[in-house]
Coordinates of C-alpha atoms and ligand atoms in Angstrom, one line a residue:
M81 CA -114.9 144.7 34.8
N82 CA -115.2 148.2 33.4
S83 CA -112.4 150.7 33.2
Q84 CA -114.1 153.1 35.6
D85 CA -114.1 150.6 38.4
N86 CA -111.5 151.5 41.0
R87 CA -112.4 149.2 43.8
N88 CA -109.7 147.1 45.5
I89 CA -109.5 143.6 44.1
F90 CA -109.5 140.4 46.0
L91 CA -108.4 137.6 43.7
T92 CA -108.3 133.9 44.6
T93 CA -107.2 130.6 43.3
P94 CA -109.1 127.5 44.3
I95 CA -107.4 125.9 47.3
Y96 CA -105.6 122.8 46.0
Y97 CA -106.3 119.3 47.2
V98 CA -103.3 117.8 48.9
N99 CA -103.8 114.2 47.9
G100 CA -101.2 114.5 45.2
S101 CA -98.4 116.7 44.0
P102 CA -99.0 119.9 41.9
H103 CA -99.4 119.5 38.1
I104 CA -99.6 122.0 35.3
G105 CA -103.3 122.7 35.9
H106 CA -102.5 124.1 39.3
A107 CA -99.5 126.0 38.0
Y108 CA -101.7 127.5 35.3
T109 CA -104.4 128.8 37.7
S110 CA -101.8 130.4 39.9
I111 CA -99.9 132.0 37.0
V112 CA -103.1 133.5 35.5
G113 CA -104.0 134.9 38.9
D114 CA -100.4 136.3 39.3
F115 CA -100.6 137.8 35.8
L116 CA -103.9 139.6 36.6
T117 CA -102.7 140.7 40.1
R118 CA -99.5 142.2 38.7
F119 CA -101.5 143.9 35.9
Y120 CA -104.0 145.4 38.4
R121 CA -101.2 146.6 40.6
Q122 CA -99.5 148.2 37.7
Q123 CA -102.8 150.0 37.1
G124 CA -102.7 151.4 40.6
R125 CA -105.4 149.1 42.0
K126 CA -105.0 147.7 45.5
T127 CA -105.0 143.9 45.2
Y128 CA -104.9 141.0 47.5
Y129 CA -104.0 137.6 46.0
L130 CA -104.9 134.4 48.0
S131 CA -104.2 130.8 47.5
G132 CA -103.9 127.7 49.7
T133 CA -104.6 124.1 50.2
D134 CA -107.8 122.1 50.8
E135 CA -106.9 119.5 53.3
H136 CA -110.0 117.8 54.7
G137 CA -112.4 115.1 53.4
Q138 CA -112.6 111.5 52.5
K139 CA -110.2 111.6 49.6
I140 CA -107.3 113.0 51.7
A141 CA -108.1 110.5 54.5
Q142 CA -108.0 107.6 52.0
T143 CA -104.8 108.7 50.4
A144 CA -103.1 109.0 53.8
E145 CA -104.3 105.6 54.7
K146 CA -102.9 104.1 51.5
E147 CA -99.6 105.7 52.2
G148 CA -99.6 104.5 55.8
I149 CA -99.3 108.0 57.3
S150 CA -101.7 110.2 59.2
P151 CA -103.8 112.7 57.3
I152 CA -102.0 115.7 58.8
E153 CA -98.6 114.2 57.8
L154 CA -99.9 114.0 54.3
C155 CA -101.2 117.5 54.4
D156 CA -98.1 119.0 55.8
R157 CA -95.9 117.3 53.2
N158 CA -98.0 118.1 50.2
S159 CA -99.2 121.6 51.2
A160 CA -95.5 122.5 51.4
L161 CA -95.1 121.3 47.7
F162 CA -97.9 123.7 46.6
R163 CA -96.4 126.6 48.6
A164 CA -92.9 125.9 47.1
L165 CA -94.4 125.7 43.6
G166 CA -95.8 129.2 44.1
E167 CA -92.3 130.5 45.0
R168 CA -90.7 128.6 42.1
L169 CA -93.1 130.3 39.7
N170 CA -92.5 133.7 41.2
I171 CA -96.1 134.1 42.2
Q172 CA -96.8 137.0 44.6
F173 CA -99.4 135.5 46.9
D174 CA -100.4 137.8 49.8
D175 CA -101.5 134.8 51.9
F176 CA -101.5 131.0 51.6
I177 CA -104.2 129.5 53.7
R178 CA -104.5 125.8 54.9
T179 CA -107.9 124.6 55.9
T180 CA -106.3 122.7 58.8
E181 CA -105.3 126.1 60.4
K182 CA -107.1 127.2 63.5
R183 CA -108.2 130.5 62.0
H184 CA -110.0 128.7 59.3
K185 CA -111.6 126.0 61.5
D186 CA -112.9 128.5 64.0
Y187 CA -114.3 130.7 61.3
V188 CA -116.2 127.8 59.6
V189 CA -117.7 126.7 62.9
K190 CA -119.0 130.2 63.4
M191 CA -120.5 130.3 59.9
W192 CA -122.1 126.9 60.5
E193 CA -123.7 128.2 63.7
R194 CA -125.1 131.2 61.8
L195 CA -126.6 128.9 59.2
V196 CA -128.3 126.8 61.9
Q197 CA -129.5 130.0 63.6
N198 CA -131.0 131.2 60.3
E199 CA -132.8 127.9 60.0
W200 CA -131.1 126.6 56.9
I201 CA -129.9 123.3 58.3
Y202 CA -131.9 120.2 59.3
K203 CA -131.1 116.6 60.0
G204 CA -132.1 113.8 57.7
T205 CA -130.7 110.8 55.8
Y206 CA -128.8 111.0 52.6
N207 CA -129.5 108.3 50.0
G208 CA -127.7 108.9 46.7
W209 CA -124.5 108.8 44.6
Y210 CA -121.2 110.2 45.8
S211 CA -117.9 110.6 44.1
V212 CA -114.9 110.6 46.5
R213 CA -112.6 111.8 43.7
D214 CA -114.8 114.8 43.1
E215 CA -116.0 115.1 46.7
A216 CA -119.4 115.7 45.1
F217 CA -123.0 114.4 45.3
Y218 CA -124.7 113.6 42.0
D219 CA -128.4 113.2 41.1
E220 CA -129.5 109.9 39.6
S221 CA -130.2 111.8 36.3
E222 CA -126.5 112.9 36.1
I223 CA -125.1 109.4 36.3
V224 CA -123.8 108.1 32.9
D225 CA -122.8 104.5 32.5
G226 CA -122.4 104.2 36.2
K227 CA -120.1 107.1 36.5
A228 CA -120.2 110.8 37.4
P229 CA -120.4 113.4 34.6
S230 CA -116.7 114.0 35.2
G231 CA -116.0 110.3 34.5
S232 CA -115.2 109.7 38.2
P233 CA -116.4 106.5 39.9
V234 CA -119.4 106.9 42.2
E235 CA -120.7 104.9 45.1
W236 CA -124.1 104.7 46.7
K237 CA -124.3 106.3 50.1
E238 CA -127.0 106.0 52.8
E239 CA -126.1 107.9 56.0
E240 CA -127.4 110.3 58.5
T241 CA -126.6 113.8 57.5
Y242 CA -127.3 117.5 58.0
F243 CA -128.9 119.1 55.0
F244 CA -128.7 122.6 53.8
K245 CA -132.0 123.8 52.3
L246 CA -130.6 124.5 48.9
S247 CA -133.8 123.7 47.1
A248 CA -135.4 126.8 48.5
F249 CA -133.0 128.9 46.5
T250 CA -133.8 127.7 43.0
D251 CA -136.0 130.6 41.9
T252 CA -134.3 133.4 43.7
L253 CA -130.9 132.3 42.5
L254 CA -132.2 132.3 38.9
E255 CA -133.8 135.7 39.3
W256 CA -130.5 137.0 40.7
Y257 CA -128.5 135.5 37.8
E258 CA -130.7 137.3 35.4
Q259 CA -129.9 140.6 37.0
Y260 CA -126.2 139.9 37.0
P261 CA -125.2 138.6 33.6
G262 CA -121.5 139.0 34.3
F263 CA -121.4 136.8 37.3
V264 CA -119.8 133.8 35.6
F265 CA -117.2 134.1 32.8
P266 CA -117.4 132.8 30.1
H267 CA -121.0 133.4 29.1
G268 CA -121.5 130.0 27.6
R269 CA -120.6 128.3 30.9
F270 CA -123.0 130.5 32.7
N271 CA -125.8 129.4 30.4
E272 CA -124.9 125.7 31.1
L273 CA -125.1 126.4 34.8
K274 CA -128.4 128.2 34.5
S275 CA -129.9 125.1 32.8
F276 CA -128.6 123.0 35.6
V277 CA -130.3 125.2 38.2
K278 CA -133.5 125.4 36.1
G279 CA -133.7 121.7 36.5
G280 CA -134.4 122.4 40.2
L281 CA -131.9 122.3 43.1
R282 CA -132.0 119.6 45.7
D283 CA -131.1 120.0 49.4
L284 CA -127.4 119.5 49.9
S285 CA -125.9 117.1 52.3
V286 CA -123.4 119.2 54.3
S287 CA -122.1 116.8 56.9
R288 CA -120.6 113.3 57.0
C289 CA -120.5 110.9 59.8
T290 CA -118.8 107.8 58.4
F291 CA -115.2 109.2 58.7
S292 CA -113.7 111.8 60.9
W293 CA -111.1 113.8 58.9
G294 CA -112.9 117.1 58.7
I295 CA -114.0 120.1 60.9
P296 CA -116.1 118.7 63.7
I297 CA -119.7 120.0 63.9
P298 CA -120.2 121.0 67.6
D299 CA -122.3 118.7 69.7
T300 CA -122.5 116.0 67.0
N301 CA -120.5 113.1 65.6
H302 CA -120.4 114.7 62.2
V303 CA -117.7 116.5 60.3
M304 CA -118.4 119.3 57.8
Y305 CA -118.8 118.5 54.1
V306 CA -115.5 119.4 52.6
W307 CA -116.9 121.9 50.1
L308 CA -118.7 123.9 52.8
D309 CA -115.4 123.9 54.7
A310 CA -113.3 124.8 51.7
L311 CA -115.3 127.6 50.2
F312 CA -115.2 129.6 53.4
N313 CA -111.4 129.9 53.0
Y314 CA -112.1 132.9 50.9
Q315 CA -113.3 134.7 54.0
S316 CA -111.4 133.0 56.8
A317 CA -108.1 134.2 55.3
L318 CA -109.2 137.8 55.6
D319 CA -108.6 137.4 59.3
T320 CA -108.6 141.0 60.6
P321 CA -111.4 143.5 60.4
E322 CA -109.3 145.8 58.2
K323 CA -108.5 143.1 55.7
F324 CA -112.1 141.9 55.6
K325 CA -113.4 145.5 54.9
H326 CA -110.7 146.3 52.3
F327 CA -110.7 143.1 50.4
W328 CA -114.2 141.7 50.9
T329 CA -116.8 144.3 51.8
D330 CA -115.4 147.1 49.7
A331 CA -113.7 145.1 47.0
K332 CA -114.4 143.4 43.7
V333 CA -114.0 139.7 44.5
M334 CA -112.7 137.5 41.7
H335 CA -112.6 133.7 42.1
L336 CA -110.5 132.1 39.5
V337 CA -111.6 128.5 39.0
G338 CA -111.3 125.6 36.5
K339 CA -114.4 124.8 34.5
D340 CA -115.0 121.6 36.6
I341 CA -115.7 123.5 39.8
I342 CA -118.0 126.2 38.6
R343 CA -121.1 124.6 40.2
F344 CA -119.5 124.8 43.6
H345 CA -118.5 128.4 43.2
A346 CA -121.6 129.7 41.4
V347 CA -124.4 127.8 43.1
Y348 CA -123.2 126.6 46.5
W349 CA -121.0 129.5 47.5
P350 CA -123.5 132.4 46.7
T351 CA -126.3 130.5 48.4
F352 CA -124.2 129.9 51.6
L353 CA -123.4 133.6 51.6
A354 CA -127.0 134.7 51.0
A355 CA -128.2 132.2 53.7
L356 CA -126.0 134.1 56.2
E357 CA -128.1 137.2 55.4
C358 CA -131.6 135.9 55.8
T359 CA -133.9 133.1 56.9
P360 CA -136.1 130.9 54.6
D361 CA -139.0 133.4 55.3
T362 CA -137.0 136.5 54.3
L363 CA -135.0 135.1 51.3
S364 CA -134.9 137.5 48.4
V365 CA -132.7 138.7 45.6
Q366 CA -131.5 141.4 47.9
A367 CA -129.8 138.8 50.1
F368 CA -127.8 137.8 47.1
N369 CA -127.0 141.3 46.1
K370 CA -125.8 142.1 49.5
A371 CA -123.8 139.0 50.0
C372 CA -122.3 138.5 46.5
G373 CA -123.2 141.5 44.3
H374 CA -119.4 142.2 44.1
M375 CA -118.3 138.8 43.2
Q376 CA -117.3 137.2 39.9
I377 CA -116.5 133.6 39.0
V378 CA -113.9 133.5 36.3
S379 CA -113.4 130.1 34.9
H380 CA -110.7 128.7 32.6
G381 CA -110.5 125.6 30.5
W382 CA -108.3 122.5 31.0
W383 CA -104.9 121.7 29.7
L384 CA -104.7 118.6 27.7
S385 CA -101.5 116.7 27.0
N386 CA -101.0 115.9 23.3
G387 CA -104.8 116.1 22.9
E388 CA -105.7 113.9 25.8
K389 CA -106.9 114.5 29.4
M390 CA -103.9 114.4 31.7
S391 CA -103.9 111.6 34.2
K392 CA -101.4 109.8 36.3
S393 CA -102.6 106.5 35.0
L394 CA -101.9 107.5 31.4
G395 CA -98.5 108.8 32.5
N396 CA -99.0 112.0 30.4
T397 CA -99.1 114.7 33.1
V398 CA -96.9 117.7 32.7
D399 CA -94.8 118.6 35.8
P400 CA -94.5 122.4 36.2
V401 CA -91.3 122.2 38.2
E402 CA -89.5 120.0 35.6
L403 CA -90.7 122.2 32.9
T404 CA -89.5 125.4 34.6
E405 CA -86.1 123.8 35.3
K406 CA -85.8 122.8 31.7
Y407 CA -86.9 126.0 30.0
G408 CA -86.8 128.7 32.6
L409 CA -89.7 130.4 34.3
D410 CA -90.5 133.2 31.8
Y411 CA -91.0 130.7 28.9
V412 CA -93.4 128.6 31.0
R413 CA -95.4 131.6 32.1
Y414 CA -95.5 133.0 28.6
F415 CA -96.7 129.8 27.0
L416 CA -99.4 129.1 29.5
L417 CA -100.8 132.6 29.2
R418 CA -100.4 132.9 25.4
E419 CA -101.5 129.5 24.1
P420 CA -105.1 129.1 25.3
S421 CA -108.0 131.2 24.3
F422 CA -108.8 131.9 27.9
G423 CA -111.8 129.9 29.0
S424 CA -111.3 127.1 26.5
D425 CA -109.2 124.0 26.7
A426 CA -105.7 124.1 25.4
N427 CA -103.2 121.5 24.3
F428 CA -99.7 121.1 25.7
T429 CA -97.2 119.7 23.2
N430 CA -93.4 120.3 23.1
E431 CA -93.8 121.4 19.5
N432 CA -96.3 124.1 20.3
F433 CA -94.2 125.2 23.2
A434 CA -91.0 125.5 21.1
S435 CA -92.6 127.2 18.2
R436 CA -94.3 129.9 20.2
I437 CA -91.2 130.6 22.3
T438 CA -88.9 130.7 19.3
G439 CA -91.2 132.6 16.9
E440 CA -92.6 135.1 19.4
L441 CA -90.1 135.7 22.1
I442 CA -86.7 134.9 20.7
N443 CA -87.2 135.9 17.1
N444 CA -89.4 138.9 17.6
I445 CA -88.9 140.6 21.0
G446 CA -85.5 139.1 21.7
N447 CA -84.2 140.1 18.3
L448 CA -85.4 143.6 18.6
C449 CA -83.7 144.0 22.0
Q450 CA -80.5 142.5 20.8
R451 CA -80.2 144.6 17.7
T452 CA -81.2 147.8 19.3
F453 CA -79.1 147.6 22.4
T454 CA -76.0 146.5 20.4
L455 CA -76.3 149.6 18.2
A456 CA -77.0 151.9 21.1
H457 CA -73.9 150.7 22.8
K458 CA -71.7 150.8 19.7
S459 CA -72.9 154.0 18.1
C460 CA -74.8 156.1 20.8
A461 CA -72.3 156.0 23.6
S462 CA -74.4 153.6 25.6
T463 CA -76.9 156.4 26.2
V464 CA -80.5 157.0 25.3
P465 CA -79.9 159.6 22.5
S466 CA -81.0 163.3 23.0
V467 CA -83.1 163.9 19.9
K468 CA -86.4 165.4 19.0
V469 CA -88.4 163.1 16.8
S470 CA -92.0 162.1 16.1
H471 CA -93.1 158.6 15.1
P472 CA -96.3 156.5 15.4
L473 CA -94.4 154.0 17.7
L474 CA -93.8 156.9 20.2
E475 CA -97.6 157.6 20.4
V476 CA -98.4 154.2 21.7
N477 CA -99.1 153.4 25.4
L478 CA -99.1 149.6 25.3
E479 CA -100.4 149.1 28.8
E480 CA -103.5 151.1 27.9
E481 CA -103.9 149.1 24.7
M482 CA -103.7 145.8 26.5
K483 CA -106.2 146.9 29.2
P484 CA -109.5 146.2 27.4
F485 CA -108.3 142.8 26.4
I486 CA -107.3 141.9 29.9
E487 CA -110.5 143.2 31.3
D488 CA -112.4 140.8 29.0
F489 CA -109.9 138.0 30.0
R490 CA -108.7 137.8 26.4
L491 CA -105.2 137.2 27.7
N492 CA -103.7 135.7 24.5
Q493 CA -104.9 138.8 22.6
A494 CA -103.5 141.1 25.2
L495 CA -100.1 139.5 24.6
E496 CA -100.6 139.7 20.9
V497 CA -100.9 143.5 21.2
V498 CA -97.3 143.5 22.5
L499 CA -96.1 141.2 19.7
T500 CA -97.7 143.3 17.0
Y501 CA -96.0 146.4 18.4
A502 CA -92.7 144.5 18.6
S503 CA -93.1 143.5 14.9
K504 CA -93.7 147.1 13.9
A505 CA -90.5 148.1 15.7
N506 CA -88.6 145.3 13.9
E507 CA -90.0 146.7 10.6
L508 CA -88.6 150.0 11.6
V509 CA -85.1 148.4 12.1
Q510 CA -85.4 146.9 8.6
E511 CA -86.5 150.1 6.9
S512 CA -84.3 152.6 8.6
K513 CA -81.2 150.4 8.8
P514 CA -79.6 152.4 11.6
W515 CA -76.3 150.6 11.3
A516 CA -75.9 151.9 7.7
L517 CA -76.8 155.4 8.8
F518 CA -74.1 155.4 11.4
K519 CA -71.6 154.0 8.8
T520 CA -72.4 156.7 6.3
G521 CA -72.1 159.5 8.9
E522 CA -75.8 160.2 9.3
Q523 CA -75.4 160.1 13.1
Q524 CA -78.5 162.3 13.8
K525 CA -80.9 160.1 11.8
G526 CA -79.3 156.9 13.3
E527 CA -79.9 158.3 16.8
E528 CA -83.5 159.2 16.0
A529 CA -84.1 155.6 15.0
I530 CA -82.4 154.2 18.1
F531 CA -84.4 156.6 20.3
I532 CA -87.7 155.3 18.8
L533 CA -86.5 151.7 19.2
L534 CA -85.4 152.1 22.8
Y535 CA -88.7 153.7 23.6
A536 CA -90.5 150.7 22.0
I537 CA -88.4 148.2 24.0
Y538 CA -89.2 150.2 27.2
Q539 CA -92.9 150.0 26.4
I540 CA -92.7 146.3 25.7
K541 CA -90.8 145.5 28.9
E542 CA -93.4 147.4 31.0
A543 CA -96.4 146.0 29.2
I544 CA -95.2 142.4 29.4
A545 CA -93.9 142.6 33.0
P546 CA -97.0 140.9 34.5
A547 CA -96.3 137.9 32.2
L548 CA -92.5 137.9 32.2
P549 CA -91.1 139.2 35.4
E550 CA -87.6 138.0 34.7
F551 CA -87.4 139.6 31.3
H552 CA -88.7 142.8 32.8
A553 CA -86.0 142.8 35.5
R554 CA -83.3 142.1 32.9
I555 CA -84.3 144.9 30.6
S556 CA -85.0 147.3 33.4
N557 CA -81.4 146.7 34.5
V558 CA -80.1 147.7 31.1
F559 CA -82.0 151.0 31.5
N560 CA -80.4 151.4 34.9
N561 CA -83.8 150.9 36.5
E562 CA -84.7 154.5 35.4
S563 CA -87.7 155.9 33.6
F564 CA -87.4 156.3 29.9
A565 CA -85.6 159.6 29.0
S566 CA -82.9 161.0 26.9
G567 CA -79.5 160.8 28.6
V568 CA -80.2 157.6 30.5
K569 CA -77.1 155.5 30.6
L570 CA -77.4 152.0 29.4
N571 CA -75.9 149.0 31.1
P572 CA -74.4 146.1 29.1
L573 CA -77.0 143.7 27.7
P574 CA -77.1 140.2 29.1
K575 CA -78.5 137.5 26.8
V576 CA -82.1 138.5 26.3
F577 CA -83.5 135.0 25.7
E578 CA -81.8 131.6 25.6
Q579 CA -82.4 129.4 22.6
I580 CA -84.4 126.3 23.4
A581 CA -83.7 122.8 22.5
T582 CA -86.3 121.6 20.1
S583 CA -86.0 117.9 21.0
Ligands
MSP38 N1 -110.0 121.6 46.4 C1 -110.9 121.9 45.3 C2 -111.1 123.4 45.1 C3 -111.7 124.1 46.4 S1 -111.9 125.8 46.2 C4 -112.8 126.3 47.5 C5 -110.2 121.4 44.0 N2 -108.9 121.2 44.0 S2 -108.0 120.5 42.8 O1 -106.7 120.5 43.3 O2 -108.6 119.3 42.4 O3 -108.2 121.5 41.6 C6 -107.7 122.8 41.7 C7 -107.8 123.5 40.3 O4 -107.0 122.9 39.4 C8 -109.3 123.5 39.8 O5 -109.6 124.8 39.4 C9 -109.1 122.6 38.5 O6 -110.0 123.0 37.5 C10 -107.7 122.8 38.1 N3 -107.2 121.8 37.3 C11 -107.0 120.5 37.5 N4 -106.6 119.9 36.4 C12 -106.5 120.8 35.4 C13 -106.0 120.7 34.1 N5 -105.5 119.6 33.5 N6 -105.9 121.9 33.4 C14 -106.3 123.1 34.0 N7 -106.7 123.2 35.2 C15 -107.0 122.0 35.9 O7 -110.9 121.3 43.0

């Protein structure tokens, strides 16, 4: 995204499957989206942030059956857990859609009818591999040791199905990709995807008739393939003409996804959208430009637990609710945003967690706040001093300095900008020793130092607000919720950061 771009932003998380409870991967996506949303809002951009739950398909039906409850009971129960997680993590979603809602089902049926009308759908028989866990079809060439590339088990399927003419899109899609190099972040993953498409796309089975937990296709005994159903949540949620115009037609659309679901978002989704604009005879790059020229797929890596893939069977999953209860929300948000090089995998260990929080938040930013506010209360009458002073720290606008990093999704480096600035402010404390200045009667000089340090803290709490909303609220309260200026009265300082248990 470039700095001149002032369009509204529509940011989405994937909609989460409700066959299990939320884990750290889900929390991560939602926190990244929340961080970006808060940042864009701070920059004055109008932003709409959407999340929700993906509730149809064979996987959900099978899980409900195993639990001895109906699919909708399972969905109601687990969708509520995902919604509650969002609240617990202080995520500001503008809407939370469930694919079992009427507004969604009606919308998908309408889109299906348009795809049929545009002659993209035909009836046939599917013979091939399917993974229920991934809810995905795989080509013979992709099967490794009898498993899907993701490692999920696959089964052979032979059933009547409706096909979407995906194969017709291969060349046009590749041509469009070439014109739109920023479509998928990061670049390396985009290249992998292009190689997959270059191998030739096959028609996609978009209906199932061997189970019934899905959106019924009118006048048939089929239900919609769960990915066709799910992807349209990104439009069905914009359920008034105004919302659709502001946050789809006129907006920059950013779909935040994990690396495992890029194919669905960067191949199926744009082709479905382009297919709504044309017929097989009129297919062209323009159809893609019109339908998705404003869209970007932003993908992140996976969280590993002590170096291994998280899985229930290994018992090494990290529960975001437990973690938040143990350490507090800001620490969890900070670590998840700061640790990975965004786009790559990252490793969750208690040691990593403790060392980042202690070294970067408690010892650097926390220490700066503690020392500065203590002196401001003791020696500056709990007021931002009235002095005229110049200093390089006063020249800095941290939000502006972070901006280029955030625009490139280098989130860890954006936070590092704040840490480097805080370190410089701590150096100023060491060098100017304001406590000694006050002691030896050099009040003016002491006040100058405190003024600079208070300014630095103010900058830090604003710049870091999208990551640490609780810290921001605490420090804003010390500044009486006022803008930075001489004469502002300072409230007593609560504990800036709690120490964390290292065991
Ligand atoms: N329901 C589909 C998405 C449909 S969007 C139209 C789905 N759901 S999911 O619940 O299985 O996964 C949701 C997201 O969580 C995905 O982006 C996935 O990459 C992410 N993660 C799942 N495990 C993860 C980690 N261990 N680490 C980071 N993210 C991971 O796919």
